[in-house]
Amino acid sequence: MNEAFIVEAVRTAGGRRNGALAHWHPADMAGEVLNALLDRTGIDPAAIEDVILGCVTQAGDQGFAFGRNAVLASRLPVSVPAVTIDRQCGSSQQAIQFAAQAVLSGTQDIVIAAGGESMSRVPMFSNIALHAREGLGEGPFSERIRQRFGVDTFSQFEGAEMIAAKYGFDRETLDRFALESHRRAAAATDAGRFDSQIVALATVDGGLHTKDEGIRYDATLESIGSVKLLKEGGVVSAASASQICDGASAVLIVNERALKEHNLTPLARIVNMTVTAGDPVIMLEEPIPATKKALARAGMSIADIDLYEVNEAFAPVPLAWLQALDADPAKLNVNGGAIALGHPLGATGTKLMATLVHELRARGGRYGLQTVCEGGGIANVTIVEALA
């Protein structure tokens, strides 16, 4: 039976909104991580058979076949095709799973999974808001959908509050989690733990952007606690939610035939790929049943997993996941998460995979699990095995 291997995984350092990466066209930014895969692996660019790129807000600079434009902005030959996919925050994690399915089937041997999102240049929800402003259509949720679920719209912010209430998390619990995310990210950066995965990008002043810009090294419980709540009477604030972020990331995925033909050395093997869907109203709780299903299909328990990357869309999401899975907090987002490092939407899936694979190898761990909550009540789970 074929296997799917990760040969290399890279990411840019996150840029804050209107920060260090805001001057980068997203196609160029994504093109740079594609180039980095070529540089680091030495593979013939013409051997790449497809690029599957995740992006959530496909409008403006990220419109008109964004994945293809990333290829055209890279050193890949024009013979390399590309496609852009949207599974909301899990878009590039789904790109990994589609790429792995392609090489497992033997349909293709060498595929790049990637993601790109400039939230400075293409703001979140702008693809909806601009149509609404012009009076075009009625929005993504039809009257039939609204009637079926008894809501006017689906809100991730409301979903986060619903999870906090369901699992009994108060504001202080969420704020402490957020503080720990910043502390872990700061410690990891200072120790150079991200260096092996980061692709340096030029800044406006001619320097290089190599460190995640959103980390608050001076964060305290008091400073986080002073941030205004997103909802009156709620418990979630912007400080306990993921940061708006610009970034790109990419993973090279191949099968055994490609390893031999191109003399490639794999970093990890993909063990399991799962995607599930559930309640679109609470929305963000789906990583829990998705993880349970993935572990059962892999014949594993949570105790078998050495590291977990659970996207910190909002602090209640990973906290609920820990509680429901009876998982070890010491294995969760060990180098911080999106609260500190940023959540570049469509780029987050491959970004987390870069962090997970490199950290597993650095620690001598074997198995890692990654999961992301997604709009519409969907979640992806990917389990990988680090290889020596």
Short mmCIF file of N, CA and C in Angstrom, two decimals, residues 69-177:
data_model
loop_
_atom_site.label_atom_id
_atom_site.label_comp_id
_atom_site.label_asym_id
_atom_site.label_seq_id
_atom_site.Cartn_x
_atom_site.Cartn_y
_atom_site.Cartn_z
N ASN A 69 -1.95 31.95 -9.30
CA ASN A 69 -1.15 33.16 -9.26
C ASN A 69 0.07 32.99 -8.36
N ALA A 70 -0.08 32.21 -7.30
CA ALA A 70 1.08 31.92 -6.44
C ALA A 70 2.14 31.15 -7.23
N VAL A 71 1.71 30.21 -8.06
CA VAL A 71 2.65 29.48 -8.91
C VAL A 71 3.34 30.43 -9.88
N LEU A 72 2.57 31.32 -10.50
CA LEU A 72 3.13 32.25 -11.46
C LEU A 72 4.09 33.25 -10.82
N ALA A 73 3.92 33.47 -9.51
CA ALA A 73 4.80 34.38 -8.77
C ALA A 73 6.03 33.66 -8.20
N SER A 74 6.11 32.35 -8.42
CA SER A 74 7.21 31.55 -7.90
C SER A 74 8.17 31.16 -9.03
N ARG A 75 9.15 30.31 -8.69
CA ARG A 75 10.06 29.80 -9.70
C ARG A 75 9.58 28.49 -10.32
N LEU A 76 8.38 28.06 -9.95
CA LEU A 76 7.82 26.87 -10.58
C LEU A 76 7.53 27.17 -12.05
N PRO A 77 7.72 26.19 -12.93
CA PRO A 77 7.41 26.42 -14.34
C PRO A 77 5.91 26.58 -14.55
N VAL A 78 5.53 27.21 -15.64
CA VAL A 78 4.12 27.45 -15.91
C VAL A 78 3.37 26.14 -16.16
N SER A 79 4.08 25.06 -16.34
CA SER A 79 3.44 23.75 -16.54
C SER A 79 2.85 23.18 -15.26
N VAL A 80 3.15 23.79 -14.10
CA VAL A 80 2.62 23.28 -12.83
C VAL A 80 1.23 23.88 -12.59
N PRO A 81 0.20 23.03 -12.49
CA PRO A 81 -1.15 23.55 -12.24
C PRO A 81 -1.35 23.88 -10.76
N ALA A 82 -2.46 24.50 -10.45
CA ALA A 82 -2.79 24.83 -9.06
C ALA A 82 -4.29 24.99 -8.93
N VAL A 83 -4.75 24.85 -7.70
CA VAL A 83 -6.17 25.05 -7.40
C VAL A 83 -6.27 25.71 -6.03
N THR A 84 -7.29 26.53 -5.86
CA THR A 84 -7.52 27.22 -4.59
C THR A 84 -8.75 26.62 -3.93
N ILE A 85 -8.61 26.29 -2.64
CA ILE A 85 -9.74 25.68 -1.93
C ILE A 85 -10.09 26.47 -0.67
N ASP A 86 -11.33 26.36 -0.28
CA ASP A 86 -11.83 27.06 0.91
C ASP A 86 -12.57 26.07 1.79
N ARG A 87 -11.92 25.64 2.86
CA ARG A 87 -12.63 24.97 3.94
C ARG A 87 -12.46 25.83 5.20
N GLN A 88 -12.65 27.12 4.98
CA GLN A 88 -12.54 28.11 6.03
C GLN A 88 -11.18 27.97 6.75
N CYS A 89 -11.14 28.01 8.06
CA CYS A 89 -9.86 28.06 8.76
C CYS A 89 -9.02 26.80 8.56
N GLY A 90 -9.61 25.74 8.09
CA GLY A 90 -8.88 24.51 7.82
C GLY A 90 -8.51 24.35 6.36
N SER A 91 -8.54 25.41 5.59
CA SER A 91 -8.34 25.30 4.14
C SER A 91 -7.03 24.63 3.77
N SER A 92 -5.92 25.06 4.36
CA SER A 92 -4.65 24.45 3.96
C SER A 92 -4.41 23.12 4.68
N GLN A 93 -5.11 22.85 5.78
CA GLN A 93 -5.05 21.50 6.32
C GLN A 93 -5.78 20.54 5.39
N GLN A 94 -6.87 21.00 4.82
CA GLN A 94 -7.55 20.18 3.81
C GLN A 94 -6.68 20.04 2.57
N ALA A 95 -5.91 21.07 2.25
CA ALA A 95 -4.97 20.97 1.12
C ALA A 95 -3.97 19.84 1.38
N ILE A 96 -3.50 19.71 2.62
CA ILE A 96 -2.61 18.60 2.97
C ILE A 96 -3.31 17.27 2.72
N GLN A 97 -4.54 17.18 3.14
CA GLN A 97 -5.26 15.91 3.02
C GLN A 97 -5.58 15.58 1.56
N PHE A 98 -5.93 16.57 0.77
CA PHE A 98 -6.14 16.33 -0.65
C PHE A 98 -4.84 15.91 -1.33
N ALA A 99 -3.75 16.58 -0.99
CA ALA A 99 -2.45 16.23 -1.57
C ALA A 99 -2.06 14.81 -1.20
N ALA A 100 -2.26 14.47 0.07
CA ALA A 100 -1.93 13.12 0.52
C ALA A 100 -2.80 12.08 -0.19
N GLN A 101 -4.07 12.37 -0.36
CA GLN A 101 -4.95 11.44 -1.07
C GLN A 101 -4.48 11.24 -2.51
N ALA A 102 -3.97 12.29 -3.13
CA ALA A 102 -3.50 12.17 -4.52
C ALA A 102 -2.29 11.25 -4.61
N VAL A 103 -1.33 11.41 -3.69
CA VAL A 103 -0.13 10.58 -3.78
C VAL A 103 -0.39 9.17 -3.27
N LEU A 104 -1.32 9.02 -2.33
CA LEU A 104 -1.70 7.69 -1.87
C LEU A 104 -2.36 6.88 -2.99
N SER A 105 -3.16 7.54 -3.78
CA SER A 105 -3.87 6.87 -4.87
C SER A 105 -2.94 6.53 -6.04
N GLY A 106 -1.80 7.23 -6.09
CA GLY A 106 -0.91 7.06 -7.22
C GLY A 106 -1.30 7.90 -8.42
N THR A 107 -2.37 8.67 -8.28
CA THR A 107 -2.76 9.58 -9.36
C THR A 107 -1.66 10.60 -9.63
N GLN A 108 -1.03 11.05 -8.56
CA GLN A 108 0.12 11.94 -8.65
C GLN A 108 1.15 11.46 -7.63
N ASP A 109 2.40 11.87 -7.81
CA ASP A 109 3.46 11.44 -6.91
C ASP A 109 4.01 12.56 -6.05
N ILE A 110 3.94 13.79 -6.54
CA ILE A 110 4.56 14.92 -5.85
C ILE A 110 3.60 16.11 -5.91
N VAL A 111 3.09 16.52 -4.75
CA VAL A 111 2.10 17.60 -4.69
C VAL A 111 2.47 18.55 -3.55
N ILE A 112 2.32 19.82 -3.79
CA ILE A 112 2.51 20.82 -2.74
C ILE A 112 1.15 21.22 -2.18
N ALA A 113 1.03 21.16 -0.86
CA ALA A 113 -0.11 21.74 -0.15
C ALA A 113 0.36 23.05 0.45
N ALA A 114 -0.43 24.10 0.29
CA ALA A 114 0.01 25.41 0.73
C ALA A 114 -1.18 26.24 1.19
N GLY A 115 -0.87 27.41 1.72
CA GLY A 115 -1.91 28.35 2.11
C GLY A 115 -1.36 29.75 2.11
N GLY A 116 -2.21 30.70 1.84
CA GLY A 116 -1.80 32.10 1.88
C GLY A 116 -2.97 32.99 2.26
N GLU A 117 -2.68 34.00 3.05
CA GLU A 117 -3.74 34.93 3.44
C GLU A 117 -3.10 36.24 3.87
N SER A 118 -3.44 37.32 3.18
CA SER A 118 -3.08 38.65 3.64
C SER A 118 -4.33 39.30 4.20
N MET A 119 -4.45 39.26 5.51
CA MET A 119 -5.63 39.82 6.16
C MET A 119 -5.55 41.34 6.25
N SER A 120 -4.37 41.89 5.94
CA SER A 120 -4.24 43.35 5.84
C SER A 120 -4.82 43.84 4.53
N ARG A 121 -4.47 43.17 3.44
CA ARG A 121 -4.88 43.62 2.11
C ARG A 121 -6.26 43.12 1.70
N VAL A 122 -6.65 41.96 2.23
CA VAL A 122 -7.97 41.40 1.93
C VAL A 122 -8.64 41.07 3.27
N PRO A 123 -9.30 42.05 3.88
CA PRO A 123 -9.84 41.85 5.22
C PRO A 123 -10.85 40.70 5.30
N MET A 124 -10.89 40.06 6.44
CA MET A 124 -11.84 38.98 6.68
C MET A 124 -13.27 39.47 6.42
N PHE A 125 -14.04 38.67 5.73
CA PHE A 125 -15.45 38.92 5.38
C PHE A 125 -15.63 39.99 4.29
N SER A 126 -14.52 40.52 3.75
CA SER A 126 -14.68 41.57 2.73
C SER A 126 -15.35 41.03 1.48
N ASN A 127 -15.20 39.74 1.19
CA ASN A 127 -15.85 39.17 0.02
C ASN A 127 -17.37 39.14 0.18
N ILE A 128 -17.84 39.19 1.42
CA ILE A 128 -19.28 39.27 1.69
C ILE A 128 -19.71 40.74 1.81
N ALA A 129 -18.93 41.51 2.58
CA ALA A 129 -19.31 42.88 2.89
C ALA A 129 -19.39 43.76 1.65
N LEU A 130 -18.48 43.56 0.71
CA LEU A 130 -18.48 44.42 -0.48
C LEU A 130 -19.71 44.16 -1.35
N HIS A 131 -20.15 42.91 -1.43
CA HIS A 131 -21.38 42.61 -2.17
C HIS A 131 -22.59 43.22 -1.46
N ALA A 132 -22.61 43.09 -0.12
CA ALA A 132 -23.74 43.64 0.63
C ALA A 132 -23.82 45.15 0.46
N ARG A 133 -22.66 45.79 0.45
CA ARG A 133 -22.63 47.25 0.30
C ARG A 133 -23.20 47.68 -1.04
N GLU A 134 -23.00 46.85 -2.06
CA GLU A 134 -23.50 47.17 -3.40
C GLU A 134 -24.91 46.65 -3.64
N GLY A 135 -25.48 46.01 -2.62
CA GLY A 135 -26.83 45.49 -2.76
C GLY A 135 -26.94 44.29 -3.67
N LEU A 136 -25.86 43.50 -3.75
CA LEU A 136 -25.83 42.34 -4.63
C LEU A 136 -26.18 41.08 -3.83
N GLY A 137 -27.29 40.45 -4.18
CA GLY A 137 -27.68 39.21 -3.54
C GLY A 137 -28.16 39.39 -2.12
N GLU A 138 -28.30 38.27 -1.40
CA GLU A 138 -28.80 38.31 -0.02
C GLU A 138 -27.82 37.73 0.98
N GLY A 139 -26.59 37.48 0.55
CA GLY A 139 -25.59 36.95 1.46
C GLY A 139 -25.50 35.43 1.37
N PRO A 140 -24.53 34.84 2.07
CA PRO A 140 -24.27 33.41 1.92
C PRO A 140 -25.31 32.50 2.55
N PHE A 141 -26.10 33.01 3.49
CA PHE A 141 -27.06 32.16 4.19
C PHE A 141 -28.48 32.46 3.68
N SER A 142 -29.01 31.53 2.92
CA SER A 142 -30.34 31.72 2.35
C SER A 142 -31.41 31.66 3.44
N GLU A 143 -32.61 32.10 3.08
CA GLU A 143 -33.73 32.05 4.02
C GLU A 143 -34.00 30.62 4.44
N ARG A 144 -33.84 29.67 3.54
CA ARG A 144 -34.06 28.26 3.88
C ARG A 144 -33.09 27.81 4.98
N ILE A 145 -31.83 28.21 4.86
CA ILE A 145 -30.84 27.83 5.88
C ILE A 145 -31.16 28.49 7.20
N ARG A 146 -31.50 29.77 7.16
CA ARG A 146 -31.79 30.50 8.41
C ARG A 146 -32.99 29.90 9.12
N GLN A 147 -33.99 29.52 8.35
CA GLN A 147 -35.17 28.90 8.97
C GLN A 147 -34.84 27.53 9.55
N ARG A 148 -34.03 26.78 8.86
CA ARG A 148 -33.69 25.43 9.34
C ARG A 148 -33.02 25.47 10.71
N PHE A 149 -32.12 26.46 10.92
CA PHE A 149 -31.35 26.49 12.16
C PHE A 149 -31.80 27.57 13.14
N GLY A 150 -32.80 28.35 12.76
CA GLY A 150 -33.39 29.31 13.69
C GLY A 150 -32.48 30.46 14.05
N VAL A 151 -31.60 30.85 13.13
CA VAL A 151 -30.69 31.97 13.37
C VAL A 151 -30.69 32.89 12.15
N ASP A 152 -30.32 34.14 12.40
CA ASP A 152 -30.19 35.09 11.29
C ASP A 152 -28.86 34.93 10.58
N THR A 153 -27.84 34.50 11.34
CA THR A 153 -26.51 34.30 10.78
C THR A 153 -25.77 33.31 11.65
N PHE A 154 -24.62 32.85 11.17
CA PHE A 154 -23.77 31.94 11.95
C PHE A 154 -22.55 32.74 12.39
N SER A 155 -22.30 32.78 13.68
CA SER A 155 -21.24 33.62 14.22
C SER A 155 -20.23 32.79 15.00
N GLN A 156 -18.96 32.88 14.59
CA GLN A 156 -17.91 32.20 15.35
C GLN A 156 -17.75 32.82 16.74
N PHE A 157 -18.04 34.10 16.86
CA PHE A 157 -17.92 34.76 18.16
C PHE A 157 -18.98 34.22 19.12
N GLU A 158 -20.19 34.06 18.62
CA GLU A 158 -21.25 33.46 19.45
C GLU A 158 -20.90 32.00 19.77
N GLY A 159 -20.34 31.30 18.79
CA GLY A 159 -19.95 29.92 19.02
C GLY A 159 -18.93 29.79 20.13
N ALA A 160 -17.96 30.70 20.16
CA ALA A 160 -16.94 30.68 21.21
C ALA A 160 -17.57 30.90 22.58
N GLU A 161 -18.51 31.83 22.65
CA GLU A 161 -19.19 32.07 23.93
C GLU A 161 -20.03 30.86 24.35
N MET A 162 -20.65 30.22 23.38
CA MET A 162 -21.47 29.03 23.69
C MET A 162 -20.60 27.90 24.25
N ILE A 163 -19.42 27.71 23.67
CA ILE A 163 -18.51 26.68 24.17
C ILE A 163 -18.04 27.02 25.58
N ALA A 164 -17.70 28.28 25.82
CA ALA A 164 -17.26 28.68 27.16
C ALA A 164 -18.34 28.41 28.19
N ALA A 165 -19.58 28.71 27.84
CA ALA A 165 -20.69 28.46 28.77
C ALA A 165 -20.91 26.96 28.98
N LYS A 166 -20.85 26.19 27.91
CA LYS A 166 -21.09 24.75 27.99
C LYS A 166 -20.06 24.05 28.87
N TYR A 167 -18.81 24.49 28.79
CA TYR A 167 -17.74 23.81 29.53
C TYR A 167 -17.37 24.54 30.82
N GLY A 168 -18.07 25.61 31.13
CA GLY A 168 -17.87 26.29 32.41
C GLY A 168 -16.61 27.11 32.52
N PHE A 169 -16.17 27.74 31.42
CA PHE A 169 -14.96 28.55 31.46
C PHE A 169 -15.31 30.01 31.77
N ASP A 170 -14.69 30.57 32.79
CA ASP A 170 -14.89 31.99 33.08
C ASP A 170 -13.80 32.81 32.39
N ARG A 171 -13.91 34.11 32.50
CA ARG A 171 -12.96 34.97 31.79
C ARG A 171 -11.53 34.74 32.26
N GLU A 172 -11.32 34.59 33.55
CA GLU A 172 -9.96 34.43 34.05
C GLU A 172 -9.30 33.17 33.48
N THR A 173 -10.07 32.10 33.34
CA THR A 173 -9.53 30.86 32.77
C THR A 173 -9.07 31.10 31.33
N LEU A 174 -9.87 31.82 30.57
CA LEU A 174 -9.51 32.11 29.18
C LEU A 174 -8.30 33.05 29.12
N ASP A 175 -8.28 34.04 29.98
CA ASP A 175 -7.17 34.98 29.98
C ASP A 175 -5.86 34.30 30.38
N ARG A 176 -5.93 33.38 31.32
CA ARG A 176 -4.71 32.65 31.72
C ARG A 176 -4.20 31.78 30.57
N PHE A 177 -5.12 31.18 29.84
CA PHE A 177 -4.71 30.40 28.67
C PHE A 177 -4.03 31.29 27.64
#
